Short mmCIF file of C-alpha atoms in Angstrom, two decimals:
data_model
loop_
_atom_site.label_atom_id
_atom_site.label_comp_id
_atom_site.label_asym_id
_atom_site.label_seq_id
_atom_site.Cartn_x
_atom_site.Cartn_y
_atom_site.Cartn_z
CA UNK W 7 4.94 -1.43 14.79
CA UNK W 8 7.08 1.35 13.20
CA UNK W 9 5.52 2.33 9.28
CA UNK W 10 6.80 0.13 6.99
CA UNK W 11 6.74 -2.94 9.27
CA UNK W 12 3.12 -2.29 8.65
CA UNK W 13 3.21 -1.63 5.26
CA UNK W 14 5.15 -5.10 4.59
CA UNK W 15 2.74 -6.25 6.58
CA UNK W 16 -0.45 -5.51 4.66
CA UNK W 17 1.10 -5.45 1.06
CA UNK W 18 2.38 -10.11 2.22
CA UNK W 19 -1.05 -10.49 3.17
CA UNK W 20 -3.33 -9.05 0.38
CA UNK W 21 -0.99 -8.54 -2.24
CA UNK W 22 -4.35 -5.97 -3.74
CA UNK W 23 -3.55 -3.75 -1.68
CA UNK W 24 -1.05 -3.19 -4.06
CA UNK W 25 -2.44 -1.64 -6.09
CA UNK W 26 -4.56 0.51 -4.61
CA UNK W 27 -3.81 2.99 -2.23
CA UNK W 28 -6.54 3.92 -0.32
CA UNK W 29 -6.88 0.16 0.66
CA UNK W 30 -3.65 0.04 2.27
CA UNK W 31 -4.95 2.74 3.67
CA UNK W 32 -7.67 1.44 6.05
CA UNK W 33 -6.15 -1.31 6.82
CA UNK W 34 -3.83 0.30 8.62
CA UNK W 35 -5.73 2.55 10.38
CA UNK W 36 -8.89 -0.01 10.75
CA UNK W 37 -5.98 -2.29 12.77
CA UNK W 38 -4.68 0.91 14.54
CA UNK W 39 -8.59 2.22 15.40
CA UNK W 40 -9.18 -0.74 16.86
CA UNK W 41 -6.28 -0.43 19.20
CA UNK W 42 -7.87 2.54 20.54
CA UNK W 43 -11.07 2.63 20.47
CA UNK W 44 -14.09 0.37 20.29
CA UNK W 45 -15.57 -0.12 17.03
CA UNK W 46 -19.07 -0.21 17.51
CA UNK W 47 -19.40 1.69 19.32
CA UNK W 48 -17.53 5.12 17.31
CA UNK W 49 -18.40 7.45 14.76
CA UNK W 50 -16.73 9.08 11.94
CA UNK W 51 -16.01 12.54 14.39
CA UNK W 52 -13.71 9.40 15.86
CA UNK W 53 -11.87 8.41 13.35
CA UNK W 54 -11.90 12.25 12.51
CA UNK W 55 -10.26 12.96 15.90
CA UNK W 56 -7.78 10.23 15.88
CA UNK W 57 -6.53 11.22 12.12
CA UNK W 58 -5.93 14.60 13.85
CA UNK W 59 -4.05 14.16 16.46
CA UNK W 60 -1.44 12.46 14.59
CA UNK W 61 -2.21 9.20 16.52
CA UNK W 62 -3.08 7.74 13.38
CA UNK W 63 -0.46 7.05 10.60
CA UNK W 64 -0.70 9.74 8.54
CA UNK W 65 -2.15 8.50 3.86
CA UNK W 66 1.46 10.54 2.70
CA UNK W 67 3.21 8.06 4.45
CA UNK W 68 1.63 5.55 4.40
CA UNK W 69 1.72 6.07 0.35
CA UNK W 70 5.71 6.94 0.92
CA UNK W 71 6.28 4.05 2.46
CA UNK W 72 5.29 2.08 0.23
CA UNK W 73 6.70 3.51 -2.73
CA UNK W 74 9.82 3.31 -1.92
CA UNK W 75 9.14 -0.29 -1.55
CA UNK W 76 8.20 -1.74 -3.98
CA UNK W 77 11.22 0.68 -5.81
CA UNK W 78 13.43 -1.51 -3.31
CA UNK W 79 11.55 -4.60 -3.61
CA UNK W 80 10.08 -6.00 -7.00
CA UNK W 81 8.10 -8.78 -4.42
CA UNK W 82 5.72 -5.84 -3.44
CA UNK W 83 5.62 -4.67 -6.72
CA UNK W 84 1.11 -4.14 -8.26
CA UNK W 85 0.58 -5.12 -11.28
CA UNK W 86 -0.34 -1.17 -12.11
CA UNK W 87 3.77 -0.92 -11.42
CA UNK W 88 4.72 -3.10 -13.09
CA UNK W 89 3.43 -2.24 -16.77
CA UNK W 90 4.23 2.12 -15.05
CA UNK W 91 7.44 0.90 -15.18
CA UNK W 92 7.56 -0.73 -18.53
CA UNK W 93 7.67 -4.04 -17.05
CA UNK W 94 5.05 -5.30 -18.88
CA UNK W 95 5.76 -3.37 -22.27
CA UNK W 96 8.72 -5.56 -22.42
CA UNK W 97 7.62 -9.22 -21.88
CA UNK W 98 5.22 -8.34 -24.31
CA UNK W 99 8.22 -6.77 -27.17
CA UNK W 100 10.86 -10.28 -26.06
CA UNK W 101 7.23 -12.02 -27.07
CA UNK W 102 6.72 -10.96 -29.91
CA UNK W 103 10.34 -11.78 -31.47
CA UNK W 104 11.64 -7.78 -30.77
CA UNK W 105 15.35 -7.31 -28.63
CA UNK W 106 15.32 -4.72 -26.04
CA UNK W 107 17.75 -2.26 -25.91
CA UNK W 108 17.97 -1.45 -29.65
#
């Protein structure tokens, strides 16, 4: 499965991951690791080895894909995205009776 498909899956399954790249990465890595080693018998060194060998999706790749998805499709946007881009501010202005764009 490609990184974009993995990120879409997790953002759809758990919307709270839209605002937390660390948790998003951990969920993706957990699924990837389960396919390679027995979790109960593994150590942090196993994770480090897998990551260093490029067998796990890199954190920067996951973050870039998440950001691109949120930019292109509003359904993947979290609350932090909306606040950062001013959507919430625009909604507050409308409720207070201010005209946006003037």
